[in-house]
């Protein structure tokens, strides 16, 4: 797919949009089969696909072929220390629950446990791990 020129009008067809707008019933305010009209790097209109007239449009036209368009960059990752899915935490954050509350709830629901044998500082063979410290 070509990259749109930031100062030319562009019409993005066949998009799936994550609007994050609670007025839409679908998760993440998803809109299927829509088009975006962009001017000067800003979204000017969100239209149902049937209302987007690519033939009459004077600008660049891109067919997204059902690809998702999301607001901003979403860096969905976790760290091994969590060892599981954090999707429920993400859902809470999307609804405005402060991270401090989520962390407190997580700590209360899973009491600390001893690490497996071989992973404690006293039994781990630190010199066998390059770059590690005792």
PDB file of C-alpha atoms in Angstrom:
ATOM      1  CA  UNK A   1       0.000   0.000   0.000  1.00  0.00           C
ATOM      2  CA  UNK A   2       1.298   3.459  -0.884  1.00  0.00           C
ATOM      3  CA  UNK A   3       1.735   6.093   1.785  1.00  0.00           C
ATOM      4  CA  UNK A   4      -0.660   9.056   1.522  1.00  0.00           C
ATOM      5  CA  UNK A   5       0.828  12.484   0.930  1.00  0.00           C
ATOM      6  CA  UNK A   6       0.165  14.553   4.087  1.00  0.00           C
ATOM      7  CA  UNK A   7      -1.105  17.622   2.202  1.00  0.00           C
ATOM      8  CA  UNK A   8      -3.213  15.982  -0.508  1.00  0.00           C
ATOM      9  CA  UNK A   9      -6.782  14.946   0.225  1.00  0.00           C
ATOM     10  CA  UNK A  10      -7.146  11.192   0.541  1.00  0.00           C
ATOM     11  CA  UNK A  11     -10.028   8.771   0.738  1.00  0.00           C
ATOM     12  CA  UNK A  12      -9.471   5.505   2.569  1.00  0.00           C
ATOM     13  CA  UNK A  13     -11.995   2.847   1.543  1.00  0.00           C
ATOM     14  CA  UNK A  14     -13.051  -0.510   3.040  1.00  0.00           C
ATOM     15  CA  UNK A  15     -11.809   0.310   6.517  1.00  0.00           C
ATOM     16  CA  UNK A  16     -12.622  -1.205   9.886  1.00  0.00           C
ATOM     17  CA  UNK A  17     -12.431   1.638  12.394  1.00  0.00           C
ATOM     18  CA  UNK A  18     -11.779   1.434  16.114  1.00  0.00           C
ATOM     19  CA  UNK A  19     -13.395   4.746  17.096  1.00  0.00           C
ATOM     20  CA  UNK A  20     -13.326   4.170  20.881  1.00  0.00           C
ATOM     21  CA  UNK A  21     -16.643   6.017  20.893  1.00  0.00           C
ATOM     22  CA  UNK A  22     -19.072   4.468  23.422  1.00  0.00           C
ATOM     23  CA  UNK A  23     -22.027   5.575  21.283  1.00  0.00           C
ATOM     24  CA  UNK A  24     -21.267   2.547  19.058  1.00  0.00           C
ATOM     25  CA  UNK A  25     -22.303  -0.758  20.652  1.00  0.00           C
ATOM     26  CA  UNK A  26     -19.455  -2.857  19.250  1.00  0.00           C
ATOM     27  CA  UNK A  27     -16.276  -3.354  21.309  1.00  0.00           C
ATOM     28  CA  UNK A  28     -13.897  -0.405  20.933  1.00  0.00           C
ATOM     29  CA  UNK A  29     -16.627   1.482  19.089  1.00  0.00           C
ATOM     30  CA  UNK A  30     -15.822  -0.557  15.981  1.00  0.00           C
ATOM     31  CA  UNK A  31     -17.320   0.428  12.641  1.00  0.00           C
ATOM     32  CA  UNK A  32     -17.119  -2.110   9.820  1.00  0.00           C
ATOM     33  CA  UNK A  33     -17.210  -1.169   6.133  1.00  0.00           C
ATOM     34  CA  UNK A  34     -16.503   2.519   6.465  1.00  0.00           C
ATOM     35  CA  UNK A  35     -14.389   5.107   4.689  1.00  0.00           C
ATOM     36  CA  UNK A  36     -12.252   7.973   5.957  1.00  0.00           C
ATOM     37  CA  UNK A  37     -11.820  11.307   4.232  1.00  0.00           C
ATOM     38  CA  UNK A  38      -8.575  13.047   5.181  1.00  0.00           C
ATOM     39  CA  UNK A  39      -7.459  16.597   4.420  1.00  0.00           C
ATOM     40  CA  UNK A  40      -4.211  18.204   5.581  1.00  0.00           C
ATOM     41  CA  UNK A  41      -3.416  15.174   7.730  1.00  0.00           C
ATOM     42  CA  UNK A  42      -6.694  15.337   9.679  1.00  0.00           C
ATOM     43  CA  UNK A  43      -9.826  13.215   9.528  1.00  0.00           C
ATOM     44  CA  UNK A  44     -12.518  15.338   7.912  1.00  0.00           C
ATOM     45  CA  UNK A  45     -15.247  12.699   7.687  1.00  0.00           C
ATOM     46  CA  UNK A  46     -16.115   9.132   8.611  1.00  0.00           C
ATOM     47  CA  UNK A  47     -18.620   7.729   6.137  1.00  0.00           C
ATOM     48  CA  UNK A  48     -20.378   4.443   5.524  1.00  0.00           C
ATOM     49  CA  UNK A  49     -18.653   2.755   2.566  1.00  0.00           C
ATOM     50  CA  UNK A  50     -21.767   3.174   0.379  1.00  0.00           C
ATOM     51  CA  UNK A  51     -21.503   6.981   0.670  1.00  0.00           C
ATOM     52  CA  UNK A  52     -17.849   7.174  -0.423  1.00  0.00           C
ATOM     53  CA  UNK A  53     -17.683   8.015  -4.136  1.00  0.00           C
ATOM     54  CA  UNK A  54     -14.133   7.139  -5.160  1.00  0.00           C
ATOM     55  CA  UNK A  55     -14.771   7.842  -8.860  1.00  0.00           C
ATOM     56  CA  UNK A  56     -15.724  11.467  -8.162  1.00  0.00           C
ATOM     57  CA  UNK A  57     -13.045  12.056  -5.513  1.00  0.00           C
ATOM     58  CA  UNK A  58     -10.257  14.490  -6.466  1.00  0.00           C
ATOM     59  CA  UNK A  59      -7.354  13.098  -4.458  1.00  0.00           C
ATOM     60  CA  UNK A  60      -5.583   9.895  -3.561  1.00  0.00           C
ATOM     61  CA  UNK A  61      -7.728   6.801  -3.008  1.00  0.00           C
ATOM     62  CA  UNK A  62      -6.560   3.871  -0.894  1.00  0.00           C
ATOM     63  CA  UNK A  63      -8.318   0.532  -0.488  1.00  0.00           C
ATOM     64  CA  UNK A  64      -7.604  -0.738   3.016  1.00  0.00           C
ATOM     65  CA  UNK A  65      -9.149  -4.144   2.182  1.00  0.00           C
ATOM     66  CA  UNK A  66     -10.732  -4.476   5.619  1.00  0.00           C
ATOM     67  CA  UNK A  67      -7.652  -3.460   7.599  1.00  0.00           C
ATOM     68  CA  UNK A  68      -8.118  -1.849  11.003  1.00  0.00           C
ATOM     69  CA  UNK A  69      -7.571   1.850  11.601  1.00  0.00           C
ATOM     70  CA  UNK A  70      -6.955   2.670  15.260  1.00  0.00           C
ATOM     71  CA  UNK A  71      -6.421   5.965  17.084  1.00  0.00           C
ATOM     72  CA  UNK A  72      -2.733   6.558  17.745  1.00  0.00           C
ATOM     73  CA  UNK A  73      -0.141   3.896  18.417  1.00  0.00           C
ATOM     74  CA  UNK A  74      -1.185   1.018  20.607  1.00  0.00           C
ATOM     75  CA  UNK A  75       1.803  -0.664  22.213  1.00  0.00           C
ATOM     76  CA  UNK A  76       0.241  -3.919  23.401  1.00  0.00           C
ATOM     77  CA  UNK A  77       2.957  -5.781  25.195  1.00  0.00           C
ATOM     78  CA  UNK A  78       3.641  -7.194  28.598  1.00  0.00           C
ATOM     79  CA  UNK A  79       6.679  -8.302  30.548  1.00  0.00           C
ATOM     80  CA  UNK A  80       7.464 -11.893  31.405  1.00  0.00           C
ATOM     81  CA  UNK A  81       7.069 -11.158  35.106  1.00  0.00           C
ATOM     82  CA  UNK A  82       3.296 -10.976  34.575  1.00  0.00           C
ATOM     83  CA  UNK A  83       3.225 -14.408  32.915  1.00  0.00           C
ATOM     84  CA  UNK A  84      -0.295 -14.217  31.532  1.00  0.00           C
ATOM     85  CA  UNK A  85      -2.885 -12.149  29.752  1.00  0.00           C
ATOM     86  CA  UNK A  86      -3.408  -8.573  30.888  1.00  0.00           C
ATOM     87  CA  UNK A  87      -6.409  -7.988  28.627  1.00  0.00           C
ATOM     88  CA  UNK A  88      -8.725  -7.491  31.617  1.00  0.00           C
ATOM     89  CA  UNK A  89      -6.411  -4.770  32.961  1.00  0.00           C
ATOM     90  CA  UNK A  90      -6.397  -3.071  29.567  1.00  0.00           C
ATOM     91  CA  UNK A  91     -10.192  -3.134  29.444  1.00  0.00           C
ATOM     92  CA  UNK A  92     -10.309  -1.474  32.876  1.00  0.00           C
ATOM     93  CA  UNK A  93      -7.867   1.235  31.747  1.00  0.00           C
ATOM     94  CA  UNK A  94     -10.044   1.920  28.696  1.00  0.00           C
ATOM     95  CA  UNK A  95     -12.993   2.577  31.007  1.00  0.00           C
ATOM     96  CA  UNK A  96     -10.985   5.022  33.142  1.00  0.00           C
ATOM     97  CA  UNK A  97      -9.982   2.853  36.115  1.00  0.00           C
ATOM     98  CA  UNK A  98      -6.691   4.275  37.483  1.00  0.00           C
ATOM     99  CA  UNK A  99      -3.680   1.973  37.168  1.00  0.00           C
ATOM    100  CA  UNK A 100      -3.044   2.251  40.914  1.00  0.00           C
ATOM    101  CA  UNK A 101      -6.459   0.690  41.583  1.00  0.00           C
ATOM    102  CA  UNK A 102      -5.843  -2.093  39.048  1.00  0.00           C
ATOM    103  CA  UNK A 103      -2.444  -2.870  40.601  1.00  0.00           C
ATOM    104  CA  UNK A 104      -3.932  -2.926  44.115  1.00  0.00           C
ATOM    105  CA  UNK A 105      -6.691  -5.311  42.985  1.00  0.00           C
ATOM    106  CA  UNK A 106      -4.154  -7.582  41.287  1.00  0.00           C
ATOM    107  CA  UNK A 107      -1.930  -7.644  44.366  1.00  0.00           C
ATOM    108  CA  UNK A 108      -4.871  -8.475  46.632  1.00  0.00           C
ATOM    109  CA  UNK A 109      -6.103 -11.296  44.399  1.00  0.00           C
ATOM    110  CA  UNK A 110      -2.760 -13.094  44.048  1.00  0.00           C
ATOM    111  CA  UNK A 111      -0.681 -13.321  47.218  1.00  0.00           C
ATOM    112  CA  UNK A 112       3.099 -13.583  46.775  1.00  0.00           C
ATOM    113  CA  UNK A 113       4.529 -17.065  46.390  1.00  0.00           C
ATOM    114  CA  UNK A 114       8.018 -18.482  46.511  1.00  0.00           C
ATOM    115  CA  UNK A 115       9.812 -18.702  43.168  1.00  0.00           C
ATOM    116  CA  UNK A 116      10.510 -22.159  41.749  1.00  0.00           C
ATOM    117  CA  UNK A 117      13.703 -23.883  42.874  1.00  0.00           C
ATOM    118  CA  UNK A 118      16.693 -22.686  40.903  1.00  0.00           C
ATOM    119  CA  UNK A 119      15.400 -19.143  40.595  1.00  0.00           C
ATOM    120  CA  UNK A 120      16.297 -17.775  44.019  1.00  0.00           C
ATOM    121  CA  UNK A 121      19.368 -15.651  44.421  1.00  0.00           C
ATOM    122  CA  UNK A 122      21.088 -18.207  46.667  1.00  0.00           C
ATOM    123  CA  UNK A 123      20.640 -21.199  44.389  1.00  0.00           C
ATOM    124  CA  UNK A 124      21.010 -19.569  40.965  1.00  0.00           C
ATOM    125  CA  UNK A 125      24.423 -20.073  39.396  1.00  0.00           C
ATOM    126  CA  UNK A 126      25.155 -16.423  38.659  1.00  0.00           C
ATOM    127  CA  UNK A 127      28.655 -16.927  37.179  1.00  0.00           C
ATOM    128  CA  UNK A 128      27.094 -19.203  34.507  1.00  0.00           C
ATOM    129  CA  UNK A 129      25.074 -16.244  33.181  1.00  0.00           C
ATOM    130  CA  UNK A 130      27.258 -13.795  31.201  1.00  0.00           C
ATOM    131  CA  UNK A 131      26.693 -10.207  32.159  1.00  0.00           C
ATOM    132  CA  UNK A 132      24.904 -11.035  35.404  1.00  0.00           C
ATOM    133  CA  UNK A 133      25.817  -9.874  38.877  1.00  0.00           C
ATOM    134  CA  UNK A 134      25.897 -11.886  42.100  1.00  0.00           C
TER     135      UNK A 134
END
